[in-house]
């Protein structure tokens, strides 16, 4: 059920004064900083969007990374801090010129009892987390204060370049000794993922046997998953193919929320596998969430996820390879199946260019379509409700014309063809309004992300409201009250 925005606003104004007196000091919040790569240098361009000002974005500083060959620097995975930058490497070199760098964004949030201050120092490359010769880094996963970097390797090179996984311990970044706490060469080469589960526990994909044996034409997608310790002992296997709860074929797409790991399997498997880790007992269990059985979804599968630690729902891109129908599917990791009410069919046969949760609160899913229109959804009871939409890029007709990233109460679309940056303010999205500020970049943008924040210090849409009312109250609590009040009154 939708709560009327006006009613929400009225309640917000009514409730905020009740809390003003409970907190006298301002708790500073940040929108983070925007990091943009360009198409002809190894520079990262940094824009300060931390205070919420989106008009006339101007470059604050740049950072030089190791030079890159053909291709560009990329980011992958949901926004986070520290910033991870990857270069995939050149195919002709077996991708062995690929590398990963960790960037200290200079962000800190100092707590002084009843209030906190956000501060930034200059960004720098973290010197004890240098990863070179990482052949084709694509998927990186953060969990348990660690980041696993998956270097796919190279199949066609002779000899092949095996898949390699590196685990970075975030708590050791910048300290003496290496922050790379584990590196592991896997059998063969494949397009998979590794997830840090716990100290000394790593969940990772396993290549198909034919792939390991280098049978030409074998799929690069994994056969299944296993959990190993850093000595290589297998702690848990997902190898029982007689049961969808205990294996995952053709994996592509993972999500991780604390000790729950979500793996998207192919249509042959028929669903998602959720792996749960029990940190007390050290054991693992797994179970399937099935795709809809309806014939019209024959051969459809999920191939990627959007997720946020605050969202009860994970969203997957649900489609069929080569098809013209595109869906998003929302599901709770505790469910057992995905049904019709969980599925959003995207308009006019258009595949989403990007879909991400707003980073600060995870309450809104942002979806950019090939026509340049941004749609904003809320997900309640596993169903999508559109709260706002707006054309961001005029005359856009293909995803290749734009790059997108979600920020904290903000989002950004950049178009290489026109060197335009569209900075999107979401402060009033609950009232159906989206603000767009266009500026011109002095370079051709290729990829971007938001970093330099912590979830504790991230501005919320509600905070901005309260800010305007000069209360400084952390109104996320107030908003929680509103939702309850809303469902009672409307
Ligand atoms: C970068 O993009 C510009 C157009 O914006 C193009 O002229 C130039 O050739 C591109 N450079 C590379 C290395 O791709
Ligand atoms: C690379 O994978 C192959 C199997 O494809 C295996 O025989 C070899 O031992 C692996 N190399 C390393 C260094 O582990
Ligand atoms: C969009 O396209 C129309 C018709 O092709 C054109 O008149 C208009 O100027 C274009 N707008 C922009 C912003 O490029």
Coordinates of C-alpha atoms and ligand atoms in Angstrom, one line a residue:
X1 CA 0.0 0.0 0.0
X2 CA 1.3 3.4 -0.9
X3 CA 1.4 6.1 1.7
X4 CA 0.4 9.5 0.4
X5 CA 3.5 11.6 0.2
X6 CA 1.7 14.6 1.5
X7 CA 0.5 12.7 4.5
X8 CA 4.1 11.5 5.1
X9 CA 5.3 15.0 5.0
X10 CA 2.6 16.2 7.3
X11 CA 3.5 13.5 9.8
X12 CA 7.2 14.2 9.4
X13 CA 6.7 17.8 10.3
X14 CA 4.4 16.8 13.1
X15 CA 6.9 14.3 14.5
X16 CA 10.2 16.0 14.1
X17 CA 9.7 18.7 16.8
X18 CA 9.0 15.9 19.3
X19 CA 12.6 14.8 18.9
X20 CA 14.5 18.1 18.4
X21 CA 15.1 18.5 22.1
X22 CA 16.5 15.1 22.6
X23 CA 19.6 15.9 20.6
X24 CA 21.4 19.2 20.7
X25 CA 24.6 18.6 18.7
X26 CA 24.7 18.2 14.9
X27 CA 25.8 14.7 13.7
X28 CA 27.5 15.4 10.4
X29 CA 26.6 13.3 7.4
X30 CA 28.2 12.8 4.0
X31 CA 27.1 12.0 0.5
X32 CA 30.6 10.6 -0.2
X33 CA 32.7 11.6 -3.3
X34 CA 32.2 10.7 -6.9
X35 CA 35.1 8.9 -8.7
X36 CA 35.1 9.0 -12.5
X37 CA 37.6 7.3 -14.9
X38 CA 38.2 8.7 -18.4
X39 CA 38.8 6.9 -21.7
X40 CA 42.4 8.1 -22.5
X41 CA 44.4 8.2 -19.3
X42 CA 45.0 6.3 -16.0
X43 CA 43.6 9.3 -14.1
X44 CA 40.7 9.0 -11.6
X45 CA 38.8 12.3 -11.4
X46 CA 37.3 13.1 -8.0
X47 CA 34.3 15.3 -7.5
X48 CA 33.2 16.5 -4.1
X49 CA 29.5 15.8 -3.7
X50 CA 29.8 15.1 0.0
X51 CA 27.8 18.1 1.1
X52 CA 24.9 17.5 -1.3
X53 CA 25.6 20.3 -3.7
X54 CA 25.1 19.1 -7.3
X55 CA 25.1 22.3 -9.4
X56 CA 28.2 23.0 -11.5
X57 CA 30.2 19.9 -10.5
X58 CA 33.9 20.7 -10.7
X59 CA 36.8 18.4 -10.3
X60 CA 38.3 18.5 -6.9
X61 CA 41.4 16.5 -7.5
X62 CA 42.8 13.7 -9.7
X63 CA 44.8 10.5 -8.9
X64 CA 47.2 8.8 -11.3
X65 CA 47.1 5.0 -11.4
X66 CA 49.5 2.7 -13.2
X67 CA 49.2 3.2 -17.0
X68 CA 46.7 1.0 -18.8
X69 CA 46.9 -0.6 -22.2
X70 CA 43.9 -0.9 -24.5
X71 CA 40.8 -0.6 -22.3
X72 CA 40.1 1.4 -19.3
X73 CA 40.0 1.3 -15.5
X74 CA 36.8 0.0 -14.1
X75 CA 34.9 -0.4 -10.9
X76 CA 32.8 -3.4 -10.1
X77 CA 30.4 -4.3 -7.4
X78 CA 28.3 -2.1 -5.1
X79 CA 29.8 1.2 -3.9
X80 CA 31.9 1.0 -0.8
X81 CA 34.9 2.4 1.0
X82 CA 37.8 1.9 0.4
X83 CA 37.6 2.3 -3.3
X84 CA 38.7 -0.6 -5.4
X85 CA 39.9 0.1 -9.0
X86 CA 40.6 -2.6 -11.5
X87 CA 42.2 -2.9 -14.9
X88 CA 41.3 -6.1 -16.7
X89 CA 44.4 -6.3 -18.9
X90 CA 44.8 -7.0 -22.6
X91 CA 43.5 -10.3 -24.1
X92 CA 46.7 -10.6 -26.3
X93 CA 48.8 -10.7 -23.1
X94 CA 46.6 -13.3 -21.4
X95 CA 45.3 -10.3 -19.3
X96 CA 48.5 -10.6 -17.2
X97 CA 48.9 -6.9 -17.2
X98 CA 45.7 -6.7 -15.2
X99 CA 45.9 -5.1 -11.8
X100 CA 43.9 -4.0 -8.8
X101 CA 44.5 -1.0 -6.5
X102 CA 42.9 -0.1 -3.3
X103 CA 42.4 3.6 -2.8
X104 CA 42.2 5.2 0.7
X105 CA 39.6 7.9 0.0
X106 CA 40.8 9.9 3.0
X107 CA 37.3 9.7 4.6
X108 CA 37.0 9.6 8.4
X109 CA 34.1 10.0 10.8
X110 CA 35.2 11.0 14.3
X111 CA 32.7 10.4 17.0
X112 CA 32.7 12.7 19.9
X113 CA 30.1 11.1 22.1
X114 CA 26.9 12.8 21.2
X115 CA 28.0 14.1 17.8
X116 CA 30.4 13.3 15.0
X117 CA 32.5 15.1 12.4
X118 CA 33.1 14.0 8.8
X119 CA 36.6 14.7 7.5
X120 CA 38.6 14.1 4.3
X121 CA 42.3 14.0 3.7
X122 CA 43.8 13.6 0.2
X123 CA 43.1 10.2 -1.5
X124 CA 46.1 7.9 -1.9
X125 CA 46.9 4.4 -3.2
X126 CA 47.2 1.9 -0.3
X127 CA 50.8 0.6 -0.5
X128 CA 50.3 -2.7 1.3
X129 CA 47.5 -4.0 -1.0
X130 CA 49.1 -3.8 -4.4
X131 CA 47.8 -6.6 -6.7
X132 CA 49.6 -7.0 -10.0
X133 CA 49.4 -9.7 -12.6
X134 CA 45.7 -10.2 -11.8
X135 CA 44.5 -11.7 -15.1
X136 CA 41.0 -10.2 -15.9
X137 CA 39.8 -9.1 -12.5
X138 CA 36.0 -8.8 -12.6
X139 CA 34.0 -9.7 -9.5
X140 CA 35.0 -8.4 -6.2
X141 CA 33.0 -9.1 -3.0
X142 CA 33.1 -7.4 0.3
X143 CA 32.1 -9.3 3.4
X144 CA 33.3 -9.7 7.0
X145 CA 35.7 -6.7 6.7
X146 CA 37.4 -8.5 3.8
X147 CA 37.4 -8.1 0.0
X148 CA 37.9 -11.1 -2.3
X149 CA 39.2 -10.2 -5.7
X150 CA 38.5 -12.8 -8.4
X151 CA 41.0 -12.8 -11.3
X152 CA 39.3 -15.0 -14.0
X153 CA 42.5 -15.9 -15.8
X154 CA 42.8 -16.6 -19.5
X155 CA 41.6 -19.8 -21.2
X156 CA 42.9 -19.3 -24.8
X157 CA 46.5 -18.4 -23.9
X158 CA 49.0 -21.2 -24.1
X159 CA 49.7 -22.2 -21.3
X160 CA 46.4 -21.0 -19.8
X161 CA 46.5 -18.5 -17.0
X162 CA 44.7 -20.1 -14.1
X163 CA 42.0 -18.3 -12.0
X164 CA 43.5 -16.6 -8.9
X165 CA 41.7 -15.3 -5.8
X166 CA 43.2 -12.7 -3.5
X167 CA 41.6 -11.8 -0.1
X168 CA 42.3 -8.4 1.3
X169 CA 41.7 -7.7 5.0
X170 CA 40.3 -4.2 5.3
X171 CA 41.4 -3.9 8.9
X172 CA 45.0 -4.3 7.8
X173 CA 45.0 -1.7 5.0
X174 CA 47.8 0.8 5.6
X175 CA 49.4 -1.1 8.5
X176 CA 52.8 -2.8 8.4
X177 CA 52.9 -6.1 6.6
X178 CA 50.6 -7.1 3.7
X179 CA 46.9 -6.6 3.8
X180 CA 46.6 -9.4 1.2
X181 CA 46.0 -12.2 3.7
X182 CA 45.3 -15.0 1.3
X183 CA 46.0 -15.8 -2.4
X184 CA 44.9 -19.0 -4.1
X185 CA 45.3 -20.4 -7.6
X186 CA 42.3 -22.4 -8.7
X187 CA 42.2 -25.3 -11.1
X188 CA 41.7 -24.1 -14.7
X189 CA 40.2 -20.7 -15.6
X190 CA 36.6 -19.5 -15.4
X191 CA 34.3 -16.5 -14.8
X192 CA 33.3 -16.9 -11.2
X193 CA 33.4 -15.3 -7.8
X194 CA 34.8 -15.7 -4.3
X195 CA 33.2 -14.5 -1.1
X196 CA 35.1 -14.0 2.2
X197 CA 32.9 -15.8 4.8
X198 CA 35.0 -15.6 8.0
X199 CA 38.7 -15.4 9.0
X200 CA 40.2 -18.4 7.1
X201 CA 36.9 -19.3 5.3
X202 CA 36.4 -18.6 1.6
X203 CA 33.4 -19.6 -0.5
X204 CA 34.4 -19.8 -4.2
X205 CA 33.2 -21.1 -7.5
X206 CA 34.7 -24.1 -9.2
X207 CA 35.3 -24.5 -13.0
X208 CA 33.6 -27.2 -15.0
X209 CA 35.7 -30.4 -15.4
X210 CA 35.8 -29.9 -19.2
X211 CA 37.0 -26.4 -18.7
X212 CA 39.9 -27.6 -16.4
X213 CA 40.7 -30.2 -19.1
X214 CA 40.6 -27.4 -21.6
X215 CA 38.0 -28.9 -23.9
X216 CA 37.4 -26.2 -26.5
X217 CA 34.1 -24.4 -26.4
X218 CA 33.4 -25.3 -22.7
X219 CA 31.3 -22.7 -20.9
X220 CA 33.3 -20.3 -18.7
X221 CA 30.6 -20.3 -16.1
X222 CA 31.2 -22.4 -12.9
X223 CA 30.1 -25.9 -12.3
X224 CA 29.4 -25.2 -8.6
X225 CA 30.8 -23.9 -5.3
X226 CA 32.8 -25.0 -2.3
X227 CA 34.1 -23.5 0.9
X228 CA 37.8 -23.9 1.7
X229 CA 40.1 -22.7 4.5
X230 CA 43.3 -20.8 3.7
X231 CA 45.3 -24.1 3.7
X232 CA 43.0 -25.5 1.0
X233 CA 41.0 -27.9 3.1
X234 CA 37.5 -28.3 1.8
X235 CA 35.0 -27.3 4.6
X236 CA 31.8 -27.5 2.6
X237 CA 30.8 -28.7 -0.9
X238 CA 27.8 -27.8 -3.0
X239 CA 28.3 -30.9 -5.2
X240 CA 25.1 -33.0 -4.8
X241 CA 23.5 -32.5 -8.2
X242 CA 20.5 -34.7 -7.3
X243 CA 19.1 -31.8 -5.2
X244 CA 18.7 -28.1 -6.1
X245 CA 19.4 -27.2 -2.5
X246 CA 22.9 -28.5 -2.7
X247 CA 24.4 -27.4 -6.0
X248 CA 24.4 -24.4 -8.4
X249 CA 25.1 -24.9 -12.1
X250 CA 25.9 -22.1 -14.5
X251 CA 26.3 -19.5 -11.8
X252 CA 26.3 -15.8 -12.6
X253 CA 25.5 -13.2 -10.0
X254 CA 26.1 -13.2 -6.2
X255 CA 24.8 -11.2 -3.3
X256 CA 26.1 -11.3 0.3
X257 CA 24.5 -10.0 3.4
X258 CA 26.5 -10.9 6.6
X259 CA 26.4 -14.6 6.8
X260 CA 23.9 -15.2 4.0
X261 CA 25.3 -15.8 0.5
X262 CA 23.0 -15.8 -2.5
X263 CA 24.1 -17.4 -5.8
X264 CA 22.1 -17.2 -9.0
X265 CA 22.2 -20.5 -10.9
X266 CA 21.1 -21.3 -14.5
X267 CA 17.6 -22.3 -15.7
X268 CA 18.7 -26.0 -15.7
X269 CA 19.2 -25.7 -12.0
X270 CA 16.0 -23.7 -11.8
X271 CA 16.7 -21.1 -9.2
X272 CA 18.9 -19.4 -6.6
X273 CA 20.9 -21.1 -3.9
X274 CA 21.2 -19.5 -0.5
X275 CA 24.2 -20.6 1.6
X276 CA 24.0 -19.8 5.3
X277 CA 27.0 -19.8 7.6
X278 CA 26.7 -20.3 11.3
X279 CA 29.6 -18.4 12.8
X280 CA 29.1 -20.1 16.2
X281 CA 29.2 -23.7 15.1
X282 CA 31.3 -22.9 11.9
X283 CA 28.9 -25.0 9.8
X284 CA 27.1 -24.4 6.5
X285 CA 23.6 -25.1 5.2
X286 CA 22.1 -24.3 1.8
X287 CA 18.7 -24.3 0.1
X288 CA 17.2 -23.3 -3.2
X289 CA 14.7 -20.5 -4.1
X290 CA 13.0 -21.6 -7.3
X291 CA 12.3 -19.5 -10.4
X292 CA 8.6 -19.2 -11.4
X293 CA 7.4 -22.5 -13.0
X294 CA 5.2 -20.6 -15.6
X295 CA 5.9 -21.6 -19.2
X296 CA 6.3 -18.0 -20.3
X297 CA 9.4 -17.9 -18.2
X298 CA 10.9 -21.0 -19.9
X299 CA 14.7 -20.7 -19.9
X300 CA 14.7 -17.5 -17.9
X301 CA 17.3 -17.0 -15.2
X302 CA 18.8 -14.4 -12.9
X303 CA 22.2 -13.2 -14.0
X304 CA 23.0 -10.4 -11.5
X305 CA 21.8 -8.9 -8.3
X306 CA 21.3 -5.5 -6.6
X307 CA 21.4 -5.7 -2.9
X308 CA 21.8 -3.4 0.2
X309 CA 22.3 -4.4 3.8
X310 CA 19.2 -2.4 4.8
X311 CA 16.9 -3.9 2.2
X312 CA 14.9 -7.0 3.1
X313 CA 14.7 -7.8 -0.6
X314 CA 17.4 -8.6 -3.0
X315 CA 16.6 -7.8 -6.7
X316 CA 17.8 -9.9 -9.6
X317 CA 17.8 -9.2 -13.3
X318 CA 15.5 -12.0 -14.6
X319 CA 15.7 -12.7 -18.4
X320 CA 16.5 -15.2 -21.1
X321 CA 19.7 -15.0 -23.1
X322 CA 19.0 -13.4 -26.4
X323 CA 15.5 -12.6 -25.5
X324 CA 13.6 -9.3 -25.7
X325 CA 11.7 -9.5 -22.5
X326 CA 13.3 -8.1 -19.4
X327 CA 12.3 -8.4 -15.8
X328 CA 13.5 -7.6 -12.3
X329 CA 12.6 -10.0 -9.6
X330 CA 12.5 -9.2 -5.9
X331 CA 12.8 -11.9 -3.2
X332 CA 13.7 -12.3 0.4
X333 CA 16.6 -14.6 1.1
X334 CA 14.3 -16.5 3.5
X335 CA 11.7 -17.3 0.8
X336 CA 11.5 -20.6 -1.1
X337 CA 10.2 -19.5 -4.5
X338 CA 9.9 -16.4 -6.7
X339 CA 6.3 -15.8 -7.9
X340 CA 4.5 -13.5 -10.3
X341 CA 4.0 -10.8 -7.7
X342 CA 7.7 -10.5 -7.3
X343 CA 8.3 -9.7 -10.9
X344 CA 8.5 -6.3 -12.5
X345 CA 8.4 -6.3 -16.3
X346 CA 10.4 -3.5 -17.7
X347 CA 8.6 -1.2 -20.2
X348 CA 8.8 -1.5 -24.0
X349 CA 11.2 -4.5 -24.2
X350 CA 14.1 -2.5 -22.8
X351 CA 16.8 -4.1 -20.7
X352 CA 17.9 -2.0 -17.8
X353 CA 21.1 -0.2 -18.3
X354 CA 21.8 -0.2 -14.6
X355 CA 19.9 -1.0 -11.4
X356 CA 21.1 -0.3 -8.0
X357 CA 19.8 0.6 -4.5
X358 CA 20.3 4.2 -3.4
X359 CA 23.4 3.8 -1.2
X360 CA 22.5 5.7 2.0
X361 CA 19.4 3.9 3.2
X362 CA 18.7 1.1 0.6
X363 CA 15.0 2.1 0.5
X364 CA 14.9 2.9 -3.2
X365 CA 15.8 0.9 -6.2
X366 CA 17.1 3.1 -9.1
X367 CA 16.6 1.7 -12.6
X368 CA 18.0 3.5 -15.7
X369 CA 16.4 2.4 -19.0
X370 CA 17.9 2.8 -22.5
X371 CA 15.6 5.7 -23.3
X372 CA 17.4 7.8 -20.6
X373 CA 14.6 7.6 -18.1
X374 CA 15.4 6.9 -14.4
X375 CA 12.7 5.0 -12.6
X376 CA 12.7 4.8 -8.8
X377 CA 10.9 2.0 -6.9
X378 CA 10.2 1.0 -3.4
X379 CA 9.8 -2.7 -2.6
X380 CA 7.3 -3.8 0.0
X381 CA 6.1 -7.4 0.5
X382 CA 8.3 -8.4 -2.4
X383 CA 6.4 -6.2 -4.9
X384 CA 7.7 -3.1 -6.8
X385 CA 6.0 0.3 -6.4
X386 CA 7.2 3.1 -8.6
X387 CA 7.6 6.3 -6.6
X388 CA 9.1 8.6 -9.3
X389 CA 10.5 8.6 -12.8
X390 CA 12.2 11.3 -14.9
X391 CA 14.0 11.6 -18.2
X392 CA 17.6 12.2 -17.3
X393 CA 19.3 12.1 -20.7
X394 CA 17.3 13.6 -23.6
X395 CA 17.2 11.5 -26.8
X396 CA 19.1 8.6 -25.4
X397 CA 18.4 5.3 -27.2
X398 CA 21.0 2.7 -26.0
X399 CA 22.7 1.8 -22.8
X400 CA 26.1 2.2 -24.4
X401 CA 25.4 5.9 -24.5
X402 CA 25.6 6.3 -20.7
X403 CA 27.2 5.2 -17.5
X404 CA 25.4 5.2 -14.2
X405 CA 26.1 5.0 -10.5
X406 CA 23.8 5.3 -7.5
X407 CA 25.0 7.6 -4.7
X408 CA 23.9 8.6 -1.2
X409 CA 20.6 10.4 -1.8
X410 CA 22.0 11.1 -5.2
X411 CA 22.7 9.3 -8.5
X412 CA 24.8 10.2 -11.5
X413 CA 24.6 9.5 -15.2
X414 CA 27.4 10.5 -17.5
X415 CA 27.3 10.3 -21.3
X416 CA 30.7 9.8 -23.1
X417 CA 29.3 11.0 -26.5
X418 CA 28.5 14.5 -25.2
X419 CA 30.8 14.6 -22.2
X420 CA 27.8 15.5 -20.0
X421 CA 27.4 14.7 -16.3
X422 CA 23.8 14.5 -15.0
X423 CA 23.8 14.9 -11.2
X424 CA 20.6 13.6 -9.8
X425 CA 19.2 14.8 -6.4
X426 CA 16.8 12.4 -4.7
X427 CA 15.9 14.5 -1.7
X428 CA 12.3 14.8 -2.7
X429 CA 11.9 11.4 -4.4
X430 CA 9.2 10.4 -1.9
X431 CA 7.1 13.3 -3.2
X432 CA 7.7 12.0 -6.7
X433 CA 10.3 14.7 -7.6
X434 CA 13.7 14.1 -9.0
X435 CA 16.2 17.1 -9.5
X436 CA 18.7 17.0 -12.3
X437 CA 21.7 19.3 -12.7
X438 CA 23.7 19.0 -16.0
X439 CA 27.3 20.0 -16.3
X440 CA 30.0 19.4 -19.0
X441 CA 33.1 17.4 -18.2
X442 CA 36.6 18.2 -19.6
X443 CA 37.2 14.5 -20.4
X444 CA 35.3 11.5 -21.8
X445 CA 33.8 9.6 -18.8
X446 CA 33.9 5.8 -18.9
X447 CA 33.0 4.4 -15.4
X448 CA 32.2 5.9 -12.1
X449 CA 31.3 5.1 -8.5
X450 CA 30.7 6.7 -5.1
X451 CA 33.1 6.1 -2.3
X452 CA 34.5 7.9 0.7
X453 CA 31.6 7.3 3.2
X454 CA 30.5 4.9 5.9
X455 CA 26.9 3.7 6.4
X456 CA 26.9 5.2 9.9
X457 CA 27.8 8.7 8.5
X458 CA 25.8 8.5 5.2
X459 CA 23.1 11.2 4.8
X460 CA 19.6 9.9 4.5
X461 CA 16.8 11.5 2.5
X462 CA 15.0 12.1 5.8
X463 CA 18.1 13.7 7.3
X464 CA 18.0 16.2 4.5
X465 CA 14.4 17.0 5.4
X466 CA 15.3 17.5 9.0
X467 CA 18.3 19.5 8.0
X468 CA 16.1 21.9 6.2
X469 CA 14.1 22.2 9.3
X470 CA 17.4 22.8 11.2
X471 CA 16.9 20.0 13.7
X472 CA 19.9 17.9 12.9
X473 CA 18.0 14.9 14.3
X474 CA 18.8 11.5 13.0
X475 CA 15.4 11.1 11.5
X476 CA 15.8 7.6 10.2
X477 CA 14.2 6.5 13.4
X478 CA 11.4 9.0 12.9
X479 CA 10.9 7.6 9.4
X480 CA 10.5 4.1 10.8
X481 CA 7.8 5.4 13.0
X482 CA 6.1 7.0 10.0
X483 CA 5.9 3.8 8.1
X484 CA 4.2 2.1 11.0
X485 CA 1.9 5.1 11.5
X486 CA 1.2 5.1 7.7
X487 CA 0.1 1.5 7.6
X488 CA -2.2 2.1 10.5
X489 CA -3.8 5.2 9.2
X490 CA -4.1 4.6 5.4
Ligands
LIG1 C1 38.0 8.9 -26.1 O1 36.7 9.5 -26.5 C2 36.9 10.5 -27.5 C3 35.5 11.1 -27.8 O2 34.9 11.6 -26.7 C4 37.5 10.0 -28.7 O3 37.7 11.0 -29.6 C5 38.8 9.3 -28.4 O4 39.4 8.7 -29.5 C6 38.7 8.3 -27.3 N1 40.0 7.8 -26.9 C7 40.2 6.5 -26.7 C8 41.6 6.1 -26.3 O5 39.3 5.7 -26.7
LIG2 C1 46.2 -24.6 -13.3 O1 45.1 -25.4 -13.6 C2 45.5 -26.7 -14.2 C3 44.2 -27.4 -14.6 O2 43.6 -26.7 -15.6 C4 46.3 -27.5 -13.2 O3 46.7 -28.7 -13.8 C5 47.5 -26.7 -12.7 O4 48.1 -27.4 -11.6 C6 47.0 -25.3 -12.2 N1 48.2 -24.5 -11.9 C7 48.4 -24.1 -10.6 C8 49.7 -23.3 -10.5 O5 47.8 -24.5 -9.7
LIG3 C1 16.3 15.5 -29.5 O1 15.9 15.1 -30.8 C2 15.0 16.0 -31.4 C3 14.5 15.4 -32.7 O2 15.4 14.5 -33.2 C4 15.7 17.4 -31.6 O3 14.8 18.3 -32.1 C5 16.2 17.9 -30.2 O4 16.9 19.1 -30.4 C6 17.0 16.8 -29.5 N1 17.3 17.3 -28.2 C7 18.5 17.3 -27.7 C8 18.7 17.8 -26.3 O5 19.5 16.8 -28.3

